[in-house]
C-alpha atoms as one frame of an Amber mdcrd trajectory, in Angstrom:
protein
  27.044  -5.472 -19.062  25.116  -5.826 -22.574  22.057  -8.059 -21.951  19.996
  -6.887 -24.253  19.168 -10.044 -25.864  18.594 -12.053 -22.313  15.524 -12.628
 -19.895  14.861 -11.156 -16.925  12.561 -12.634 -14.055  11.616  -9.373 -11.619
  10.506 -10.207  -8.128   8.467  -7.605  -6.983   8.014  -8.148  -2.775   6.432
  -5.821  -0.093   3.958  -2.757  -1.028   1.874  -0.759  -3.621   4.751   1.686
  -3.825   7.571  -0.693  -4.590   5.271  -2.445  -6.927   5.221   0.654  -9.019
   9.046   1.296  -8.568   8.672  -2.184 -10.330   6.440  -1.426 -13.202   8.653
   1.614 -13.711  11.725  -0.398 -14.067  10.195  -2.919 -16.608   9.104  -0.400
 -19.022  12.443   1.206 -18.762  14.293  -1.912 -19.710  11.265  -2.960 -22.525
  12.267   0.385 -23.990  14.970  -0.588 -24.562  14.709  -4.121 -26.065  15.011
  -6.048 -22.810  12.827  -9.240 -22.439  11.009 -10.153 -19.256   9.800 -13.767
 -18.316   7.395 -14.881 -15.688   9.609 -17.608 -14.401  12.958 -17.669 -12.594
  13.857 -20.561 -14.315  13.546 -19.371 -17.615  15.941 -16.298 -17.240  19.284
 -15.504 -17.241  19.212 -12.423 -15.110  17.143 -12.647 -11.280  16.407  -8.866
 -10.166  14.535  -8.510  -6.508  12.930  -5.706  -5.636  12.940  -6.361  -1.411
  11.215  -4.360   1.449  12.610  -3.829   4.611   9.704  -2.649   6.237   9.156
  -5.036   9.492  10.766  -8.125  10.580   9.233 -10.650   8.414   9.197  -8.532
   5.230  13.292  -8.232   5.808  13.178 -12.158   6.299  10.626 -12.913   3.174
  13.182 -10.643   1.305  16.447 -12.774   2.431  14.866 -16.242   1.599  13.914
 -14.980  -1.721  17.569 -13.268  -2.239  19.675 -16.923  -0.885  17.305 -18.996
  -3.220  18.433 -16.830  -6.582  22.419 -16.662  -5.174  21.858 -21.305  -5.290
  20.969 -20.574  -8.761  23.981 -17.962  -9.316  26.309 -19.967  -7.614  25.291
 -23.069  -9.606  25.491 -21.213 -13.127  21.654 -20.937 -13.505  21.957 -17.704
 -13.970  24.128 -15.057 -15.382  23.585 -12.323 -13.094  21.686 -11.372  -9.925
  20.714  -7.869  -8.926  18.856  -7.136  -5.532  17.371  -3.553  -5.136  14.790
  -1.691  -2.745  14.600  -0.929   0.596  16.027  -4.051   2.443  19.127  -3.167
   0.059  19.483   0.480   1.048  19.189  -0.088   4.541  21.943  -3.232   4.727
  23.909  -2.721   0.962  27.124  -2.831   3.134  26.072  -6.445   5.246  24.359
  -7.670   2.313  27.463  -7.560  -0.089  29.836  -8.871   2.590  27.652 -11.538
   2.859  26.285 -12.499  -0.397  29.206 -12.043  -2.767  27.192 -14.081  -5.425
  24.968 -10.679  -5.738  26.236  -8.757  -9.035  25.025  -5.619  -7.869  22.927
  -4.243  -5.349  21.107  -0.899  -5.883  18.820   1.140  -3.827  15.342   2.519
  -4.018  16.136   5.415  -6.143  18.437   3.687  -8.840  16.714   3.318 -12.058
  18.690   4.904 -14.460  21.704   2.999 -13.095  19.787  -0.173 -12.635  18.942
   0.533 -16.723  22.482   1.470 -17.621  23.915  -2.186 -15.996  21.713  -3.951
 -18.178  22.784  -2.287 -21.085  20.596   0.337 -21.241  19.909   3.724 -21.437
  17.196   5.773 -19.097  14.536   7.676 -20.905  13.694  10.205 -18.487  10.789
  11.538 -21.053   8.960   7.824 -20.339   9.278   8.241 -16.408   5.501   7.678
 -16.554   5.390   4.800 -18.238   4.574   1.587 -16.492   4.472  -2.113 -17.823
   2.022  -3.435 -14.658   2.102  -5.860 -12.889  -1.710  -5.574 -11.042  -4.703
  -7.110 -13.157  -4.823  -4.412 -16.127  -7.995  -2.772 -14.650  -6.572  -1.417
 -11.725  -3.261   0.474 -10.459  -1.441   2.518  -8.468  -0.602   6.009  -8.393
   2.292   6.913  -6.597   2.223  10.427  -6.246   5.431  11.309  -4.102   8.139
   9.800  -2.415   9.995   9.613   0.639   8.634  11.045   3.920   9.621  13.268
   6.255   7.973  11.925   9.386   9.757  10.933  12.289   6.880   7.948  13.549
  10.094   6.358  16.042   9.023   3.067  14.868   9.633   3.544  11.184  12.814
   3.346   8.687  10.687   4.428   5.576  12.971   8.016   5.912  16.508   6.261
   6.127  15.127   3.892   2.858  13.991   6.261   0.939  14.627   9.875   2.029
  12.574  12.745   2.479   9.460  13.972   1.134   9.041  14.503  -2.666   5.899
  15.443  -4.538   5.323  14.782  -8.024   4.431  17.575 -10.172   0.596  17.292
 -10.391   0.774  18.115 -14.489   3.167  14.449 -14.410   0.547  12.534 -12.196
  -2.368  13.723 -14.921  -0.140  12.283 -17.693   0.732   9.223 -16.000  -2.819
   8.675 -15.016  -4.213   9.568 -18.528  -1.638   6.996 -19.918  -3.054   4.369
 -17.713  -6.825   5.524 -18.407  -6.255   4.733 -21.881  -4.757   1.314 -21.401
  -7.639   0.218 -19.570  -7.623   1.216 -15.690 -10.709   1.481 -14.583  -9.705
   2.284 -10.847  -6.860   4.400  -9.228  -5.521   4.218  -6.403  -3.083   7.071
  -4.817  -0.997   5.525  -2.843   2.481   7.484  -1.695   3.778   6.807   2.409
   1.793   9.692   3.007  -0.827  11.460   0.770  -1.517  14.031   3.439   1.745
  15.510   2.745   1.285  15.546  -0.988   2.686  19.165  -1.945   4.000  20.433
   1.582   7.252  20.401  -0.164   5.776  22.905  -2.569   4.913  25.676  -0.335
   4.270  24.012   3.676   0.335  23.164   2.004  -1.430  20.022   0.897  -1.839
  20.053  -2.488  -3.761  16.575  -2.314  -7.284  17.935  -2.833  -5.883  20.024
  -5.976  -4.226  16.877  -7.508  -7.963  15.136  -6.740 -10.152  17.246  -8.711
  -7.606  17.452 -11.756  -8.289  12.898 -11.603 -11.539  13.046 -11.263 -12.083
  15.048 -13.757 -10.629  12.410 -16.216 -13.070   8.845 -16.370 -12.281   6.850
 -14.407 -14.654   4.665 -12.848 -13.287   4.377  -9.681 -10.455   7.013  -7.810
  -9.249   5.954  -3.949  -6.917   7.191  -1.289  -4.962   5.285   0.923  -2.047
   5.910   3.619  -3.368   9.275   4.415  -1.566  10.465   7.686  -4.687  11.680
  10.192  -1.952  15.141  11.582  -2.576  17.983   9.167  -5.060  15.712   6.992
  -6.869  18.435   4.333 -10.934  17.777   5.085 -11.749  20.006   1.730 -10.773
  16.487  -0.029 -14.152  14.688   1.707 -16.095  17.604   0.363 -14.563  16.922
  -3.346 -15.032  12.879  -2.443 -19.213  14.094  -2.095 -19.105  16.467  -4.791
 -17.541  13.821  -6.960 -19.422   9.936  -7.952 -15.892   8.238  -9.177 -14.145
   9.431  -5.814 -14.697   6.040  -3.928 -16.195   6.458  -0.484 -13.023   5.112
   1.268 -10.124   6.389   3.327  -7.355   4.292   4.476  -5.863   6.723   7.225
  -3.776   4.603   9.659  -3.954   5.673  13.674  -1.194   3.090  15.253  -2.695
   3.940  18.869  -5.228   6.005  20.469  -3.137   6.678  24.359  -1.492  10.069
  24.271   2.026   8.807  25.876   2.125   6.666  22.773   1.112   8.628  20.422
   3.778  10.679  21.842   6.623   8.536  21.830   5.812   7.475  18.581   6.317
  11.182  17.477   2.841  11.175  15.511   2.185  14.760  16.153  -1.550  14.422
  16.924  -2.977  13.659  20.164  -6.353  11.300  21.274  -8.523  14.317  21.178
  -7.167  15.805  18.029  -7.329  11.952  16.038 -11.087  11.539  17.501 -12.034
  14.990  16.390 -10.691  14.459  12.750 -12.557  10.765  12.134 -15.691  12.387
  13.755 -15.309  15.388  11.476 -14.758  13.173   8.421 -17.716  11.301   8.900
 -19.825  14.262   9.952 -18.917  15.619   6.167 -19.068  12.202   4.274 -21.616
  10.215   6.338 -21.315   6.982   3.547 -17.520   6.881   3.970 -15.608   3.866
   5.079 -12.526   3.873   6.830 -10.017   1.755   7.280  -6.646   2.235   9.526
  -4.162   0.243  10.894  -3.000   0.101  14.621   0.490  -0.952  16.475   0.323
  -3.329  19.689   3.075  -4.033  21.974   4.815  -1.280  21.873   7.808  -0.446
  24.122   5.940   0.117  27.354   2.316  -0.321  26.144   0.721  -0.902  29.692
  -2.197  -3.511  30.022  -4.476  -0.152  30.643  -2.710   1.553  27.617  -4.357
  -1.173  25.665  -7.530  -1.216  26.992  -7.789   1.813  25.636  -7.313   0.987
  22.403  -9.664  -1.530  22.407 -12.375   0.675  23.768 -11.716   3.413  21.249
 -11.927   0.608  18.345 -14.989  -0.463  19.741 -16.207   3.311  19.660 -15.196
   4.461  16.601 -15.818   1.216  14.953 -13.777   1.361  11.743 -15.147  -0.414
   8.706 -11.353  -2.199   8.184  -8.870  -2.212  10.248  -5.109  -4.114  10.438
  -3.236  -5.148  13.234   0.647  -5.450  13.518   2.660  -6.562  16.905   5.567
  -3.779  17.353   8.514  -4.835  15.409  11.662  -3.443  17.181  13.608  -2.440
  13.521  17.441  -0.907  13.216  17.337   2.703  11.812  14.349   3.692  13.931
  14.004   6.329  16.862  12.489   3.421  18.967  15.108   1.437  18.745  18.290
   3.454  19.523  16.157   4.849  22.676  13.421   2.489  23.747  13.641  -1.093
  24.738  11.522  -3.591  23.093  10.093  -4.655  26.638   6.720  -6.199  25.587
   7.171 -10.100  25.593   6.527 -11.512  21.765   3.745 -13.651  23.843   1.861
 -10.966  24.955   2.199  -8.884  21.640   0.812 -12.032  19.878  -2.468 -12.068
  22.638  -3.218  -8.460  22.241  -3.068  -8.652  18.034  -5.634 -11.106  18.558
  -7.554  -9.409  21.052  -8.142  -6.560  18.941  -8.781  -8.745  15.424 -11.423
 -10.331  17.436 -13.240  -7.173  18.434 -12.848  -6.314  14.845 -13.921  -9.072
  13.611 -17.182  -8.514  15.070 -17.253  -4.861  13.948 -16.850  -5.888  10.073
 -19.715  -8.654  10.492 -22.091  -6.661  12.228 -21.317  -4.231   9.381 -21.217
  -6.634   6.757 -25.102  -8.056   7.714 -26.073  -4.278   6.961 -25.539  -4.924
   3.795 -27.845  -8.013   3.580 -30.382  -7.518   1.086 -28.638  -4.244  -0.991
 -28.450  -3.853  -4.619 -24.438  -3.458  -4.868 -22.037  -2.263  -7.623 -18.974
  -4.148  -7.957 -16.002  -4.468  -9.556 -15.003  -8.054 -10.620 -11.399  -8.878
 -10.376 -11.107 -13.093 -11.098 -13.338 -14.988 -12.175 -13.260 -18.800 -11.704
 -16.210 -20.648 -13.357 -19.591 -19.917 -12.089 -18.392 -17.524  -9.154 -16.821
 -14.013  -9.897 -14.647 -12.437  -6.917 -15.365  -8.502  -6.951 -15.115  -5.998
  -4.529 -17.290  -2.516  -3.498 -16.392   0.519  -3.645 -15.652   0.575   0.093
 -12.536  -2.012  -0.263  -9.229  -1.646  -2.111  -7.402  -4.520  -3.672  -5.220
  -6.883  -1.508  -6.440  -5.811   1.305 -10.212  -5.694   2.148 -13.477  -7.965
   1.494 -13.970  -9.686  -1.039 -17.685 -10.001  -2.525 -18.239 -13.403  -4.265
 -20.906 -13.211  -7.022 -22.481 -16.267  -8.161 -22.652 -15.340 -12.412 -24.735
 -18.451 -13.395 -23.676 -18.133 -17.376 -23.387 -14.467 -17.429 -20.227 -13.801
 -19.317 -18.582 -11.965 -16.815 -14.521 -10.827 -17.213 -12.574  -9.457 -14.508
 -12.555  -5.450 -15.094 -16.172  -5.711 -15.708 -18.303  -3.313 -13.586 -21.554
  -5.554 -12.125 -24.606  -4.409  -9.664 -25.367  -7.278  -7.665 -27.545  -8.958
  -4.491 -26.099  -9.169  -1.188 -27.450 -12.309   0.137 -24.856 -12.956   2.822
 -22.555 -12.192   4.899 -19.590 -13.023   7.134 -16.797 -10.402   8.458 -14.495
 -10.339   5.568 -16.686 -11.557   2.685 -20.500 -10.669   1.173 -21.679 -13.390
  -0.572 -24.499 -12.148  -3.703 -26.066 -12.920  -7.358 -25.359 -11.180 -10.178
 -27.916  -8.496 -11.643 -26.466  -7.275 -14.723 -23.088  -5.990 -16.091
């Protein structure tokens, strides 16, 4: 297929990580002369990148997927390609189904993804990315796969097992994006704990770190760090370092043993308590933020009690909730059954946002009164919309600045006034920039 000369429209759905499977695949196709447009209606080829993650994701994915095959099947467009994880999971259903698909391709097809539209792959520009986050931040996805076996997760069957990137790649591919402006980094991977255990059976994540921070960046955070086997020589090099942000995303899922068990996390209550009091006995100005799992197959009323009193201890500064989603391809759902009414899975997600909820606004009002730096991404007339170090993009408070007529742009780095506060937002003034 030579479509050199036609648009594309890309729709990048789900996480960080297929985001930058994304970028990837636009500068591989700009390369090579292709042409990308920012609405559907304006191209001639429709490619979806999909997730498969959880329930909704999958059903997010397959809305977006019928709506391009109306436009296929009414000559709107000339082709229609649908990649990702939702596409390696079900590429057998999914062409049975949806005939008007041209192609379907998985999470590790790029070079044939390039060579259907005409192209050819440039390996030697693998770390080139066209992106599509605000041009002062980014990812940096530093391996991929995973070799867990969490029962309640695919993320092995979509994308396979563990595999680091060379740490002399990840400086060039973060030096690239340095010089085009990034300001902050984010490593991101489905597990940065693991980074290099497929080296030599050692985390090579605290290596990796001090070759980025050496580079200047303003800014340098890690998220989805799995707590089992976690490397705590990387919160000494966060306090050694001023542009390693004082953040750690490490999700938890559940704090009762027989879960923790079942969901084959490999750590136990004592061991996960340990680590998060041992990583803010090194790094007392750290903020964490983790995600947790309710309703899972057999999660007792006093199972979740639990939980709620060890979120109430450990009070994390951000936190996420998700109701168990029984998914094909897992562990959990070959050998558990999903026994946990949707009813009470939706009462015990809000249960626990509410006890967080007061968590981040009793933390939030400690903040009342502090001199702040921020970084601005959007600004919309008089009012700027930044965030601290202590929260990553998409996900975490917001801080809106009143500017007054400062000329503030988004990238720009500003020290502000906390005046108030609720649980997700601080609300300031603007110093200077």
């Amino acid at each position: 297929m030579k479509n050199i000369m036609q648009s594309i429209f890309l729709l990048s759905l789900g996480c960080s990580k297929n985001t930058v499977d994304s970028e990837r695949l636009i500068r591989q196709a700009e390369l090579n002369g292709l042409h990308f447009t920012d609405q559907a209606d304006d191209a001639d080829i429709i490619i979806i990148n999909t997730c498969g993650f959880i329930a909704d994701a999958k059903e997010e994915s397959i809305n977006e997927i019928l709506a391009a095959t109306e436009k296929r099947h009414n000559g709107e467009i000339k082709a229609l390609f649908v990649m990702g994880c939702l596409s390696a999971l079900y590429s057998r259903e999914l062409r049975a189904e949806l005939p008007e698909v041209d192609h379907f391709f998985g999470t590790s097809d790029l070079e044939e993804i390039i060579s259907v539209l005409g192209g050819s792959y440039r390996p030697s520009n693998i770390h080139e990315r066209t992106l599509l986050t605000p041009p002062h931040y980014a990812w940096l996805k530093i391996a991929e796969g995973c070799s867990r076996t969490c029962s309640f997760c695919a993320i092995p069957k979509m994308r396979g097992r563990y595999r680091s990137e060379p740490i002399e790649r990840l400086e060039k591919e973060a030096s690239l994006l340095l010089k085009n402006g990034v300001r902050e980094l984010n490593i991101i991977s489905q597990d940065i704990t693991q980074y290099g255990w497929d080296f030599d059976e050692r985390s090579h994540l605290n290596d990796l770190l001090k070759k980025l921070a050496a580079q200047e960046f303003s800014w340098i955070r890690l998220l989805y760090a799995y707590p089992l086997h976690f490397p705590l020589d990387v919160i000494d090099t966060m306090r050694e370092h001023a542009n390693i942000c004082n953040y750690l995303d490490m999700p938890v899922q559940h704090i009762s043993d027989r879960i923790l068990k079942s969901m084959q996390r490999g750590i136990d209550k004592k061991g996960t308590i340990g680590l998060l009091e041992s990583i803010r006995k090194k790094n007392p100005d750290i903020r964490l933020r983790t995600t947790m799992i309710v309703g899972y197959p057999g999660e007792t009323d006093r199972e979740f009690d639990e939980l709620l009193e060890f979120v109430g201890q450990l009070r994390f500064d951000r936190l996420g909730c998700f109701p168990y989603s029984h998914e094909e391809h897992t562990s959990a759902f070959k050998h558990l059954e999903d026994d946990i009414p949707e009813k009470i899975k939706k009462e015990r997600v809000e249960a626990l946002m509410e006890l967080q909820e007061s968590i981040a606004a009793e933390r939030n009002r400690e903040l009342e009164g502090r001199v702040m730096k921020v970084l601005v991404d959007e600004v919309e007339g008089s009012i700027a919309y930044a965030r601290t170090e202590y929260d990553a993009p998409e996900v975490d408070n917001d801080v809106l600045v009143d500017i007054g007529d400062n000329p503030v742009q988004p990238g720009d780095f500003c020290t502000v006034t906390i005046e108030e506060s609720s649980a997700y937002e601080l609300h300031g003034r603007v110093n200077d920039c």
